[in-house]
CSV table of C-alpha atoms in Angstrom, one decimal:
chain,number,residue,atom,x,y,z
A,10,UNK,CA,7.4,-2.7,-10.2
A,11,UNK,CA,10.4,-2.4,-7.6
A,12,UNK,CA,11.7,-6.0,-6.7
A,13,UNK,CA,12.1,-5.5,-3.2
A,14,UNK,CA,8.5,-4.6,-3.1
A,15,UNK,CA,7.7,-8.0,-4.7
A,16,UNK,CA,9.3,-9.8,-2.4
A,17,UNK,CA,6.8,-8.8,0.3
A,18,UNK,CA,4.0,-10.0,-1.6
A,19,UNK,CA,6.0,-13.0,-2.3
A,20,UNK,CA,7.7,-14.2,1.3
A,21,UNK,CA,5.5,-12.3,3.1
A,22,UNK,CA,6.1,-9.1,6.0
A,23,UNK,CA,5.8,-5.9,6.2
A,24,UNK,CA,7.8,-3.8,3.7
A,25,UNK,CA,9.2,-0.4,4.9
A,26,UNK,CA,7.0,2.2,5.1
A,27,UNK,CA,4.1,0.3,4.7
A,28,UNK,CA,1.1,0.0,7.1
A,29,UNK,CA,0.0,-3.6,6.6
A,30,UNK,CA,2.3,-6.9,6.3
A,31,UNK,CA,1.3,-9.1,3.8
A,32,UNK,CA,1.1,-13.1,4.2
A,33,UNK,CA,3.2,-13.8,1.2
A,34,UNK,CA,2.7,-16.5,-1.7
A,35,UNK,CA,2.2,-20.4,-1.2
A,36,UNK,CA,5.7,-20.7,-3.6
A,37,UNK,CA,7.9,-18.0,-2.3
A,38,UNK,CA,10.5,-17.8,-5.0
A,39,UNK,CA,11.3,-14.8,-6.9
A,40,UNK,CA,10.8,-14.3,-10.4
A,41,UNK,CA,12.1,-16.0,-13.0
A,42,UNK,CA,12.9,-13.2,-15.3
A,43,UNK,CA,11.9,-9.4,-15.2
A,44,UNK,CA,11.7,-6.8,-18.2
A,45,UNK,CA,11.1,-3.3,-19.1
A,46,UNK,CA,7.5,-3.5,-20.8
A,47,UNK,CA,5.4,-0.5,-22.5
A,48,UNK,CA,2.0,-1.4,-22.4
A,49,UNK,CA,-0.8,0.2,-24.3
A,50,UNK,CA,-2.8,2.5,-22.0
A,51,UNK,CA,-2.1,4.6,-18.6
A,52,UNK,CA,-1.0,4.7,-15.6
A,53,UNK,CA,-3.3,6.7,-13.0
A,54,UNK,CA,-3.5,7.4,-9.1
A,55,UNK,CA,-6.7,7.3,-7.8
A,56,UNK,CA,-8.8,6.5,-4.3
A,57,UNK,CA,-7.0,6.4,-0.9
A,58,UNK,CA,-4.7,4.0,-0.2
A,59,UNK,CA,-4.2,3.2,3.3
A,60,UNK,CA,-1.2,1.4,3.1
A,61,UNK,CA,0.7,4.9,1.2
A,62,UNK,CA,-1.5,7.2,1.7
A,63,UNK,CA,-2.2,9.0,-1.2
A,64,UNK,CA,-3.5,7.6,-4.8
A,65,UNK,CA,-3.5,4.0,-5.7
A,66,UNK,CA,-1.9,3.6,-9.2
A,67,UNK,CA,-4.0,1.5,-11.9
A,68,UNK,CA,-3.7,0.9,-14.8
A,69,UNK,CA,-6.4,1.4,-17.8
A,70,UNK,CA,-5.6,-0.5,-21.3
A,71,UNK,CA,-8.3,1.7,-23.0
A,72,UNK,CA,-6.9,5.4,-22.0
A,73,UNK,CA,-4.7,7.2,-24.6
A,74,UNK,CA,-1.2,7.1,-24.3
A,75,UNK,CA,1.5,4.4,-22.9
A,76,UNK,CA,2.3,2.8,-19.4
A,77,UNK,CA,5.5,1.8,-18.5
A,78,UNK,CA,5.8,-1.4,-16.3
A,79,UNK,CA,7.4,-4.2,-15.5
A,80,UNK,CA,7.0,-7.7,-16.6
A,81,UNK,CA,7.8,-10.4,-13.7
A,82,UNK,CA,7.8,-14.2,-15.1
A,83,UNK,CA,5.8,-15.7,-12.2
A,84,UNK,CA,3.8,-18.5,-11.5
A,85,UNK,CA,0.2,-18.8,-12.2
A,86,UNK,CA,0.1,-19.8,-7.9
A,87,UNK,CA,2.2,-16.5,-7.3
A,88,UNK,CA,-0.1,-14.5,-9.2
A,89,UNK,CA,-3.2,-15.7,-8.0
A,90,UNK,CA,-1.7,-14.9,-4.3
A,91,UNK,CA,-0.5,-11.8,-5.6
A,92,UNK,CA,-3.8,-10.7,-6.3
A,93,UNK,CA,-5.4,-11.7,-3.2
A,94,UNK,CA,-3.2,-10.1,-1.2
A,95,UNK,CA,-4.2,-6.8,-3.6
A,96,UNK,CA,-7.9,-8.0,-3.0
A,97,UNK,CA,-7.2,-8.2,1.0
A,98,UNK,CA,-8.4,-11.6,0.7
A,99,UNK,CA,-6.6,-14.7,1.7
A,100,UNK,CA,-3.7,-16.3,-0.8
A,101,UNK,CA,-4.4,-19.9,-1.8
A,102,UNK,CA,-6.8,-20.4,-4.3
A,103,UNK,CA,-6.0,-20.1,-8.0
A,104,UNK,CA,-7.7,-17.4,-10.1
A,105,UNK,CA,-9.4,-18.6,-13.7
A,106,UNK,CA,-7.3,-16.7,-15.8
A,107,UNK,CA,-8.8,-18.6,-18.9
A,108,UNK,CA,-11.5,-15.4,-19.9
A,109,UNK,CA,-8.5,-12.9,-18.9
A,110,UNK,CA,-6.5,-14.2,-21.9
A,111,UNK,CA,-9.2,-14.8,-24.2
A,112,UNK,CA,-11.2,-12.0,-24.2
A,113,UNK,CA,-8.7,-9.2,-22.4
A,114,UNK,CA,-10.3,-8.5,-19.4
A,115,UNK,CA,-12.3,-10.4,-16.3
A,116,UNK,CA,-13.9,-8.8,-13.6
A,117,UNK,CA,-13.5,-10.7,-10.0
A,118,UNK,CA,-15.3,-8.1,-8.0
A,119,UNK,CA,-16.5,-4.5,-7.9
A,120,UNK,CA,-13.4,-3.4,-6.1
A,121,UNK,CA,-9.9,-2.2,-7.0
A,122,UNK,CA,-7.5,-4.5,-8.3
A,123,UNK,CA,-10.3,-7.0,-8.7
A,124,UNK,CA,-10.2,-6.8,-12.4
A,125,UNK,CA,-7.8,-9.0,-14.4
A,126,UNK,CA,-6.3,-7.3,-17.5
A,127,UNK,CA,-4.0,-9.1,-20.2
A,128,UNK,CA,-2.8,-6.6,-22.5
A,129,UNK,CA,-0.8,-9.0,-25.1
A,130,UNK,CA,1.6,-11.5,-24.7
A,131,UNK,CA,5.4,-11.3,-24.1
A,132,UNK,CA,7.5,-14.6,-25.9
A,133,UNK,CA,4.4,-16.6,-25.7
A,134,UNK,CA,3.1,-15.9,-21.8
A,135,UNK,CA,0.4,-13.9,-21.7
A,136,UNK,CA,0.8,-10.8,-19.9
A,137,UNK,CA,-1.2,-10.1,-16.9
A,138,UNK,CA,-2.2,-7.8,-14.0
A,139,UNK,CA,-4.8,-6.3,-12.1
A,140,UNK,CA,-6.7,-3.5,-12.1
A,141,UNK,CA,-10.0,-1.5,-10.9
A,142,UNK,CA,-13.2,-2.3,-13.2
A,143,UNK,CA,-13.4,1.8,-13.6
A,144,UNK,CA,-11.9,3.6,-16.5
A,145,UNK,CA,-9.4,6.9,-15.6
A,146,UNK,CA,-12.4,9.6,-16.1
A,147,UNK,CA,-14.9,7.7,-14.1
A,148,UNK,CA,-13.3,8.4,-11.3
A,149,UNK,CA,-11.6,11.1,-9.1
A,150,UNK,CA,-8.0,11.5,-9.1
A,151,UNK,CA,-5.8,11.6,-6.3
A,152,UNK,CA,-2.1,12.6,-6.1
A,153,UNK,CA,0.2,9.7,-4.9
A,154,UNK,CA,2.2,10.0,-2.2
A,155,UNK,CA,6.2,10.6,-2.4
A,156,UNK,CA,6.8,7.2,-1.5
A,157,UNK,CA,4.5,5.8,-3.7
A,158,UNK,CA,6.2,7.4,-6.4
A,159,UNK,CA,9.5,7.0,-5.1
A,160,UNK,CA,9.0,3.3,-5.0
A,161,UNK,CA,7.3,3.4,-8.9
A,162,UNK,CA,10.4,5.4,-10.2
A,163,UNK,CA,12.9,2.9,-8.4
A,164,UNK,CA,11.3,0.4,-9.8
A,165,UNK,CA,11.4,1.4,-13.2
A,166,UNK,CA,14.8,2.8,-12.9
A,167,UNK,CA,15.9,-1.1,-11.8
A,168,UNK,CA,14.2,-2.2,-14.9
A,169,UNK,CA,17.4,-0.3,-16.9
A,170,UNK,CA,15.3,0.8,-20.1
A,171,UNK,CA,14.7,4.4,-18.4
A,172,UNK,CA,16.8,7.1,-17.5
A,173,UNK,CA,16.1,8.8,-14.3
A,174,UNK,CA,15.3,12.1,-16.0
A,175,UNK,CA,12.6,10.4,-18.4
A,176,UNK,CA,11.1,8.2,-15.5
A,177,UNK,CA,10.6,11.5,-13.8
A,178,UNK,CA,8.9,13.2,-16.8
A,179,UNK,CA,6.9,10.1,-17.1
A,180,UNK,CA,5.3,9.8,-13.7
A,181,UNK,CA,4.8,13.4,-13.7
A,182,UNK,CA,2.5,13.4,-16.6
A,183,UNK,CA,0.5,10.3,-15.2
A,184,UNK,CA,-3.3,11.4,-14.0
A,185,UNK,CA,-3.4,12.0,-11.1
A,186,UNK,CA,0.5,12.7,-10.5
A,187,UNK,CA,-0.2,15.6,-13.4
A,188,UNK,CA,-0.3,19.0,-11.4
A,189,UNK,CA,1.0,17.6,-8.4
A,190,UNK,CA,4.3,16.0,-9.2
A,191,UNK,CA,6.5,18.1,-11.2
A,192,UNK,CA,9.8,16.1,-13.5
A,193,UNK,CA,11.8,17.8,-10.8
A,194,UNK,CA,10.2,17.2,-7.3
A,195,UNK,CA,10.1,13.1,-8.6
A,196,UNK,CA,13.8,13.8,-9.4
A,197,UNK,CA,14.6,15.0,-6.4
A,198,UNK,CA,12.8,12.0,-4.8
A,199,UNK,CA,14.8,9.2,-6.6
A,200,UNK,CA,18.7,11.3,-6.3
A,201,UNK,CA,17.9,13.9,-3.3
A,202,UNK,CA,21.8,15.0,-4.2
């Protein structure tokens, strides 16, 4: 969701805090166009990630509720790298996105982020992303990191649809943040003044 989180996935490095570079896309160019977007659907932090430590956020179209996002008008190329890079595979080979859009969902793989997810469609361009093929309650949750959900709230809070206070409540109530992340601590996180 942050910009200058994309970028890495985009150009290529290491981003700050992070414990792996990534190789970047084959087109390097930012995005032309990003929006605020409510999705149908959750946000939850699950499994280990080794890069934050902590919970990986995915997202899960079928839960109850709404996930706030971000909508990034890439390429087709940049998102197919994208998601290799998610997939610790090697960018440059286009994903089929063809049964994504028609039916909703494609599973690539068995592991997270190796499930393509198009929840609707924003002017015409299908929205996309990727996801694990597990729902939230088939599998444990984990609390994110702080920042892991420093860099979700910044994100969001660059979007300019949210106020800081009601990013905080959100990510607070998201599984897996829930009980561990209190409106106040992710507050505290985003303005420590």
């Amino acid at each position: 969701m942050h910009i200058a989180r994309l970028h890495y996935y985009l150009v290529g490095g290491r981003p700050p805090g992070a414990a792996r570079a990534y190789p970047g896309c084959r087109d390097t160019s930012g995005p032309l166009r990003s929006v605020p977007v409510v999705l149908p659907g959750a946000v939850y932090f699950a499994t280990e990630s080794p890069v934050w430590t902590g919970g990986r956020g995915f997202y899960d179209p079928s839960a109850e509720g709404l996930a706030w996002a971000r909508a990034h008008l890439i390429t087709v190329q940049q998102f197919s790298d994208i998601a290799a890079q998610e997939m610790y595979r090697e960018p440059g080979a286009d994903l089929d996105l063809s049964e994504a859009v028609r039916l909703g969902r494609s599973r690539l793989g068995a592991g997270r982020y190796e499930t393509l997810v198009c929840p609707g469609t924003l002017d015409g361009i299908p929205v996309l992303t990727f996801t694990a093929p597990w729902r939230v309650h088939d599998v444990a949750l984990r609390r994110p990191s702080a920042a892991y959900v420093q860099h979700l709230a910044a994100g969001l809070a660059e979007s300019g649809a949210w106020s800081a206070g009601d990013i905080a409540a959100y990510l607070a109530t998201c599984p897996g943040a829930a009980g561990h992340w209190t409106a106040g601590d992710i507050a505290a996180l985003v303005d420590p003044d």
